[in-house]
mmCIF file of C-alpha atoms in Angstrom:
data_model
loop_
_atom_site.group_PDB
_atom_site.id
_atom_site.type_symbol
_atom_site.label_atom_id
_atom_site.label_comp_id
_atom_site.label_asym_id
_atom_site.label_seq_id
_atom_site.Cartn_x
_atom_site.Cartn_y
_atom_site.Cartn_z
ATOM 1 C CA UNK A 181 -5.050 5.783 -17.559
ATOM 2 C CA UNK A 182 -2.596 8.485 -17.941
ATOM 3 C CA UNK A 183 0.764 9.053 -17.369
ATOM 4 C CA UNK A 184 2.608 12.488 -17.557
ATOM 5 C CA UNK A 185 6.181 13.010 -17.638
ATOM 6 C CA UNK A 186 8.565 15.816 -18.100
ATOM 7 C CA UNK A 187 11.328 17.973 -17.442
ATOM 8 C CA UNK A 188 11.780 19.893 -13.841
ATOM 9 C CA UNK A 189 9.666 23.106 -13.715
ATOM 10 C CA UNK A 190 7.481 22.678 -16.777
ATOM 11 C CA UNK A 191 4.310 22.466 -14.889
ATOM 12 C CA UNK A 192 3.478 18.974 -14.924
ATOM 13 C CA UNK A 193 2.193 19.048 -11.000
ATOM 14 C CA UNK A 194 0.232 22.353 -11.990
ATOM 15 C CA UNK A 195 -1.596 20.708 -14.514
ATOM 16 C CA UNK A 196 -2.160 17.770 -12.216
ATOM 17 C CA UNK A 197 -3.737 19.798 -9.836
ATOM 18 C CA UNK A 198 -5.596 21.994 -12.091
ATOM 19 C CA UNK A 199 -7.025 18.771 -13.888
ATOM 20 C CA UNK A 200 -8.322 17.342 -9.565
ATOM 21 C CA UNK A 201 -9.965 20.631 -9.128
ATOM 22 C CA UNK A 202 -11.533 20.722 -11.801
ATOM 23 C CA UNK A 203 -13.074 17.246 -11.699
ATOM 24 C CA UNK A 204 -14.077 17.908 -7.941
ATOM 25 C CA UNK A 205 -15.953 20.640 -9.034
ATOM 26 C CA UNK A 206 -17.955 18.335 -11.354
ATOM 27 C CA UNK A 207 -18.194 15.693 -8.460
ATOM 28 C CA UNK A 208 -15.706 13.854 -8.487
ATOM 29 C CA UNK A 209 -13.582 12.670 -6.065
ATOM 30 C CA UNK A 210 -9.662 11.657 -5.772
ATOM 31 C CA UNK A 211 -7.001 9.926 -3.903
ATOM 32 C CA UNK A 212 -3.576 11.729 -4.437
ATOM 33 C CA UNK A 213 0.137 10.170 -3.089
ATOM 34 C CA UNK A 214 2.162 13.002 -2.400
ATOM 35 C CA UNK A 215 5.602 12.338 -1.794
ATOM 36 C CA UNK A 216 6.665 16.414 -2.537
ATOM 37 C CA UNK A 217 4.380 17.524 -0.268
ATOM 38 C CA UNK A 218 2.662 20.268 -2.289
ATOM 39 C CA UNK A 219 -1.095 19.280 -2.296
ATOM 40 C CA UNK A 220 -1.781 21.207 1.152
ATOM 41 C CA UNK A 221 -2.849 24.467 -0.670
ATOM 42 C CA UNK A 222 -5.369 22.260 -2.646
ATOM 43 C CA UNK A 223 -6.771 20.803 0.720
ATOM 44 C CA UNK A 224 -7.033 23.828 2.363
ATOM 45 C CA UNK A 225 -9.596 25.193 -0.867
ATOM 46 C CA UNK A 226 -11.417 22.040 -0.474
ATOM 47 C CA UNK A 227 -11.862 21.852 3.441
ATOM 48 C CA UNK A 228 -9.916 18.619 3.760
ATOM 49 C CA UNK A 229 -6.386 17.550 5.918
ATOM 50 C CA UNK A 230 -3.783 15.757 4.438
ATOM 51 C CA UNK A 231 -2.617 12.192 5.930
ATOM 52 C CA UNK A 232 1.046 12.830 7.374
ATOM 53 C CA UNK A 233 3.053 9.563 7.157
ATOM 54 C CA UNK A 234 6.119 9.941 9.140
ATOM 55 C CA UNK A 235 7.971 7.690 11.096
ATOM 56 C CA UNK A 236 6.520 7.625 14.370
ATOM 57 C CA UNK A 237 4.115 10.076 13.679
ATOM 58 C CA UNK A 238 0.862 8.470 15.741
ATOM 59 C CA UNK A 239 -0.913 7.777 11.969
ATOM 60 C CA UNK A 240 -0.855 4.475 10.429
ATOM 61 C CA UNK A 241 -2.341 2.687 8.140
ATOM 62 C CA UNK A 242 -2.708 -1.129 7.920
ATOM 63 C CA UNK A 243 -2.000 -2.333 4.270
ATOM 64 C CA UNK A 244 -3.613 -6.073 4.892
ATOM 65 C CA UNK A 245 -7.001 -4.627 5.813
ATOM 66 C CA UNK A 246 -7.426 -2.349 2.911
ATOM 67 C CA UNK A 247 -9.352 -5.087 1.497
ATOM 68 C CA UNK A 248 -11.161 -8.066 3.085
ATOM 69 C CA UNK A 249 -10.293 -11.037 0.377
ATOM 70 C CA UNK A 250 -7.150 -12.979 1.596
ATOM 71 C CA UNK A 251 -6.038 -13.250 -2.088
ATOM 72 C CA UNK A 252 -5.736 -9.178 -2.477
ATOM 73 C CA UNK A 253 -3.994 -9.012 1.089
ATOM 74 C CA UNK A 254 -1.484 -12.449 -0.099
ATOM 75 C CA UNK A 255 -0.717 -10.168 -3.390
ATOM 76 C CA UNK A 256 0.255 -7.317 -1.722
ATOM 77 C CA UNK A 257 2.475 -9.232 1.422
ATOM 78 C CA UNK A 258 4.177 -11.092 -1.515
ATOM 79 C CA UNK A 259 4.853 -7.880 -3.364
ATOM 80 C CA UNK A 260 6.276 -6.296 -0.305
ATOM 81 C CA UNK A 261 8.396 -9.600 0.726
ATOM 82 C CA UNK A 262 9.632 -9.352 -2.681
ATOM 83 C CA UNK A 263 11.010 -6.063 -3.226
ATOM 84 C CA UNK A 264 12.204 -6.371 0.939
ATOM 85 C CA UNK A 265 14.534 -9.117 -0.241
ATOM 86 C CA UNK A 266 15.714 -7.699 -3.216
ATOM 87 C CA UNK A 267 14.658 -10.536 -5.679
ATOM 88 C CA UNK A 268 12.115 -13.299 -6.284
ATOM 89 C CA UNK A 269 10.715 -15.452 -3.779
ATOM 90 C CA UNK A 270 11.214 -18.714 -3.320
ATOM 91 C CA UNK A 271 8.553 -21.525 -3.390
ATOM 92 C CA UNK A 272 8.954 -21.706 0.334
ATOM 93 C CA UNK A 273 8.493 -18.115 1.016
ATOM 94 C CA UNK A 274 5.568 -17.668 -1.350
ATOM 95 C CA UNK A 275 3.926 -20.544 0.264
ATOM 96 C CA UNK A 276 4.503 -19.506 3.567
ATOM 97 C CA UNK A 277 3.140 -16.049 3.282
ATOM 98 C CA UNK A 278 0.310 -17.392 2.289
ATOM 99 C CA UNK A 279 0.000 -19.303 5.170
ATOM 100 C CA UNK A 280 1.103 -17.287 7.733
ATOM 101 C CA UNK A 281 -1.508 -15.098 6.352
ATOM 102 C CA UNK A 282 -4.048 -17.808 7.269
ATOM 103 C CA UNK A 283 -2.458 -18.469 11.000
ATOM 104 C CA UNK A 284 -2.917 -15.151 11.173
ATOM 105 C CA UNK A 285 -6.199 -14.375 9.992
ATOM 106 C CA UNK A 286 -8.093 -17.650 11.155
ATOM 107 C CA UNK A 287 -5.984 -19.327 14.272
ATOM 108 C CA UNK A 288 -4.958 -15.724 16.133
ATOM 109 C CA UNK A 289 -8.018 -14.389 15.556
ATOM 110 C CA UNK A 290 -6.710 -10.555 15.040
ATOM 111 C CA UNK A 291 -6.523 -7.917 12.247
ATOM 112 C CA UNK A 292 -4.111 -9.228 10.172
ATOM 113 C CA UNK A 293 -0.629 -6.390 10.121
ATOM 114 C CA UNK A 294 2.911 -7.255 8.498
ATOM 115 C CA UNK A 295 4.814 -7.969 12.116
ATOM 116 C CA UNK A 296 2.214 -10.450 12.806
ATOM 117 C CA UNK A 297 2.872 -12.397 9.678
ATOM 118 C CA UNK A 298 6.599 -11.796 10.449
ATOM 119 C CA UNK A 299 6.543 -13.493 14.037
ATOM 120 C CA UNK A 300 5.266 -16.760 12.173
ATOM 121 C CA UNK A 301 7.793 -16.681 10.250
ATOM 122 C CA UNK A 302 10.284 -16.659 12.726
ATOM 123 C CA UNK A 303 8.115 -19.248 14.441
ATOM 124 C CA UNK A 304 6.020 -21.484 11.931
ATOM 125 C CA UNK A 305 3.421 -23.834 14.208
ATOM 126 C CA UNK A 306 3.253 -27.306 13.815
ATOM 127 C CA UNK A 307 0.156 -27.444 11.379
ATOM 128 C CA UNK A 308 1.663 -24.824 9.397
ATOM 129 C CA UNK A 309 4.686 -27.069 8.662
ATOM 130 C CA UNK A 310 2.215 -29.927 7.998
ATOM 131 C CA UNK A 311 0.397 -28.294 5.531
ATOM 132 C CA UNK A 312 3.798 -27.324 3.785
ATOM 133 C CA UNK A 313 5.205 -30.478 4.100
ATOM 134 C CA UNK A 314 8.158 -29.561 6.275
ATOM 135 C CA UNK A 315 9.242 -29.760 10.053
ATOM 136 C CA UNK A 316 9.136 -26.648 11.905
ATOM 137 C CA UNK A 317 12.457 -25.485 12.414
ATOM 138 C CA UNK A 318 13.183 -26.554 8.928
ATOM 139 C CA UNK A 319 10.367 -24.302 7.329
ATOM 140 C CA UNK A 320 11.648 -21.350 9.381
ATOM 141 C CA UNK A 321 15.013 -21.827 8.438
ATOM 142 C CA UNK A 322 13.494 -21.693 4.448
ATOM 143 C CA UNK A 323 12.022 -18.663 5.362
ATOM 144 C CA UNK A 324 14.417 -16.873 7.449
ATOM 145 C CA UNK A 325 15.197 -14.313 4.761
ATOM 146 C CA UNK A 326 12.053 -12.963 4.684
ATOM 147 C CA UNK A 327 10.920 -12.967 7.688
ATOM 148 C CA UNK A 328 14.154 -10.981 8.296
ATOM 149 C CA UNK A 329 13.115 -8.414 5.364
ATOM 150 C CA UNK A 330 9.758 -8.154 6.916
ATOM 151 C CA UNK A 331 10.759 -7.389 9.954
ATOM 152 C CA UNK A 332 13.617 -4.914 9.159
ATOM 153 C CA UNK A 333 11.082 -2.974 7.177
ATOM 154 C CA UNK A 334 8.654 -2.713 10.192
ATOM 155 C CA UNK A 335 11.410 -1.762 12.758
ATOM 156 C CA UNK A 336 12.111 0.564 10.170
ATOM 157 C CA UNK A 337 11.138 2.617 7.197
ATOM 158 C CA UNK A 338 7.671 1.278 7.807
ATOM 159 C CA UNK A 339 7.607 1.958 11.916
ATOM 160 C CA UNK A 340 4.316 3.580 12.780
ATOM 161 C CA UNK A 341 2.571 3.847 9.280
ATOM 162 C CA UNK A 342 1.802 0.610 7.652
ATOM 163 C CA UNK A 343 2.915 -1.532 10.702
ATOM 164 C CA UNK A 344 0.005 -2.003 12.928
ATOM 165 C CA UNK A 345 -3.943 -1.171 12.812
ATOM 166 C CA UNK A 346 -5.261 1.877 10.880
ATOM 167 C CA UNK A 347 -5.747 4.526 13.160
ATOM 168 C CA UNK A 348 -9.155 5.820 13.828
ATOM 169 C CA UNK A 349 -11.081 8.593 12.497
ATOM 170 C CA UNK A 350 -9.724 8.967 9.610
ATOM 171 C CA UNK A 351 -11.743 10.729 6.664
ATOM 172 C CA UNK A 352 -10.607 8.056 4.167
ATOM 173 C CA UNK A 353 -14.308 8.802 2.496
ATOM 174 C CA UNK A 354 -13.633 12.436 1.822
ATOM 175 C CA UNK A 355 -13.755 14.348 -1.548
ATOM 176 C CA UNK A 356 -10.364 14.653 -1.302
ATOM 177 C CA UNK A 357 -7.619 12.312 0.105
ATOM 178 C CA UNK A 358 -3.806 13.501 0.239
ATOM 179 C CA UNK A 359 -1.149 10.954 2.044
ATOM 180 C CA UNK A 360 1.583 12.820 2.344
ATOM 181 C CA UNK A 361 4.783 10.673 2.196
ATOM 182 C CA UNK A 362 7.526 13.585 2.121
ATOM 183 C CA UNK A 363 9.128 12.484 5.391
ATOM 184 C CA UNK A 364 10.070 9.322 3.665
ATOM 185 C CA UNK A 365 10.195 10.314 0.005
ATOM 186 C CA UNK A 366 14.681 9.858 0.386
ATOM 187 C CA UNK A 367 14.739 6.473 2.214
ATOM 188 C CA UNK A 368 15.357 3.213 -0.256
ATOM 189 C CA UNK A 369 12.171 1.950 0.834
ATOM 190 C CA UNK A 370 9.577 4.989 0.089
ATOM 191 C CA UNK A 371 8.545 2.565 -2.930
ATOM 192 C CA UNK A 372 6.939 0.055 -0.571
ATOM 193 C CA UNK A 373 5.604 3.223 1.206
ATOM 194 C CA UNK A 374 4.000 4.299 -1.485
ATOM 195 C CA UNK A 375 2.394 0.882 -2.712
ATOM 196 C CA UNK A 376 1.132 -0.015 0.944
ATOM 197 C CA UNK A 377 -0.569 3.590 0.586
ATOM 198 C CA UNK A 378 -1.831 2.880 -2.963
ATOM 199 C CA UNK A 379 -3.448 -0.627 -1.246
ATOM 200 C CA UNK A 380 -6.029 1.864 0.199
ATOM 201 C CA UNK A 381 -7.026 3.150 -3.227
ATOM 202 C CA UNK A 382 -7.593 -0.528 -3.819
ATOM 203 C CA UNK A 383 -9.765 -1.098 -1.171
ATOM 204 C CA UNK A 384 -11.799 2.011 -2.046
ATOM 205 C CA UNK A 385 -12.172 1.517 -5.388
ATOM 206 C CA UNK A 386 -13.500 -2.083 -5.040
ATOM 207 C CA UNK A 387 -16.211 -0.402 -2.143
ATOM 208 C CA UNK A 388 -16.977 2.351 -4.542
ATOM 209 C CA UNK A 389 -17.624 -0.302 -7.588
ATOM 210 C CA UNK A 390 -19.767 -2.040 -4.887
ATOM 211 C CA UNK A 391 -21.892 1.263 -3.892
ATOM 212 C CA UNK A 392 -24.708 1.948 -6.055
ATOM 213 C CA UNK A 393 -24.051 5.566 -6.073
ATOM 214 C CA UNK A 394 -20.691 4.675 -7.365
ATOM 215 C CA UNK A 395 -18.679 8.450 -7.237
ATOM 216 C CA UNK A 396 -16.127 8.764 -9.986
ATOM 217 C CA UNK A 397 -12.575 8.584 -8.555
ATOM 218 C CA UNK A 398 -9.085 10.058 -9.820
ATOM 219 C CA UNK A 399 -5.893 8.584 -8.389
ATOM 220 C CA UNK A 400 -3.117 10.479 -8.887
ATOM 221 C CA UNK A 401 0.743 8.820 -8.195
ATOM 222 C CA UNK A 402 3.273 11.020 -7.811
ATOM 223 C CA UNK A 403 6.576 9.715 -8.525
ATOM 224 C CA UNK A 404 5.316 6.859 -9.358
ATOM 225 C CA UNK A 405 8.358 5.719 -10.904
ATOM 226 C CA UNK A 406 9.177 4.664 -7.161
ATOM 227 C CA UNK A 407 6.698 1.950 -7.403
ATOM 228 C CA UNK A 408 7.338 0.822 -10.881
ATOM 229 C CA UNK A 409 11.258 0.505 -10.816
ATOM 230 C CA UNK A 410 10.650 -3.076 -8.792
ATOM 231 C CA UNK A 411 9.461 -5.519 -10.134
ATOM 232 C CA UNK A 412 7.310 -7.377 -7.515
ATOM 233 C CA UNK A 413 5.906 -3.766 -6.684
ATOM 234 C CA UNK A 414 5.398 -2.916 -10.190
ATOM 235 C CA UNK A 415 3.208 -6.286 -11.092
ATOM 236 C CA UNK A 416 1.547 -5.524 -8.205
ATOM 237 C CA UNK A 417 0.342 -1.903 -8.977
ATOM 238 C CA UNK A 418 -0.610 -3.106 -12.706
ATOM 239 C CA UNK A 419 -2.629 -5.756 -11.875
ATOM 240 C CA UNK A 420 -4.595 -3.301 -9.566
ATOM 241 C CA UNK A 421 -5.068 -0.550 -11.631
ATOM 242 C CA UNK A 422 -5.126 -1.819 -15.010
ATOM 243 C CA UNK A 423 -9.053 -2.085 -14.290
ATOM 244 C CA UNK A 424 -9.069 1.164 -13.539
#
């Protein structure tokens, strides 16, 4: 792992870019977060598109389904809730992500996106109350808070990116893969943004390891400090990528 850091105009995103080139000459491939939006001349030399994430922009991608376990997709909703509320969770609100990640996933049947999870929250059935021990209205008055958070972000600075199924036809598999984030890189929540991107890299990574013509991939952050400045988000990103 690397980190580089530095003042304004010293070249620190030239080297960056020098160092991906370079490496996809060799064969490499890599998975860049660009929140300044100055990748696209390096995608135009290698044939490739950048992913525009914009509010409303007709591109999303779904966070939860970046990976199949329910134990990478709990990590991640937690991490979210978390830095959504501004604090720790509670007991209650851990525990009932976790199972309105299961109502989700096993009793509705569907492809598992933050509103969903949101909506049982608002709304915990009757089993889910059994299995926490709680009555109903009780459990989602517990959980209120977050199911608030949740839902503010996905009426919001999430709205048509990381808010409902991946759009199709994506070249997620390409040498290169740029998601631009500069539409959002000023709003208070381009942090959560940026991790719910960075859940991709996840996924990918753990399909490359799988592959046994396992390709060689560079992730590059930018402004990563975003991520790293909260806490939930930051555990969550180390405990990703200190595998790496």
């Amino acid at each position: 792992n690397m980190i580089i850091f530095g003042r304004l105009g010293q070249g620190k995103s030239a080297l960056i870019k020098t160092l991906v080139w370079r490496n996809l000459l060799f064969g490499r491939r890599a998975f860049v977060l660009d929140v300044k939006r100055e990748y696209g001349p390096l995608c135009e030399l290698v044939g490739v598109k950048p992913i525009t994430l914009q509010p409303g922009g007709g591109v999303c991608l779904n966070p939860l389904t970046s990976r199949p376990e329910k134990h990478a997709q709990l990590e991640l909703l937690r991490a979210v809730a978390q830095t959504a509320v501004g604090g720790p969770l509670t007991q209650a609100e851990a525990g009932a992500l976790r199972e309105a990640l299961s109502v989700v996933c096993d009793r509705l049947r569907g492809e598992p996106t933050l509103p969903k999870v949101a909506s049982v929250l608002f709304d915990p059935p009757g089993e889910m109350a059994e299995r926490m021990r709680a009555e109903p209205a009780g459990l989602a008055s517990d959980v209120r808070r977050t199911a608030l958070a949740l839902q503010d972000l996905c009426e919001g600075p999430l709205r048509g990116m990381f808010d409902g199924p991946t759009t199709p036809g994506l070249d997620l598999d390409a040498r290169l893969v740029v998601v631009d984030l500069h539409a959002v890189r000023d709003t208070a929540a381009v942090g959560i943004l940026m991790a719910c991107a960075s859940a991709w890299l996840s996924g990918l990574l753990e399909h490359m390891a799988e592959s046994p013509e396992a390709d060689r991939l560079i992730n590059v952050s930018d402004e990563s400090w975003k991520i790293v400045q909260h806490a939930g988000l930051a555990e969550w990103f180390q405990q990703n990528f200190k595998l790496a």
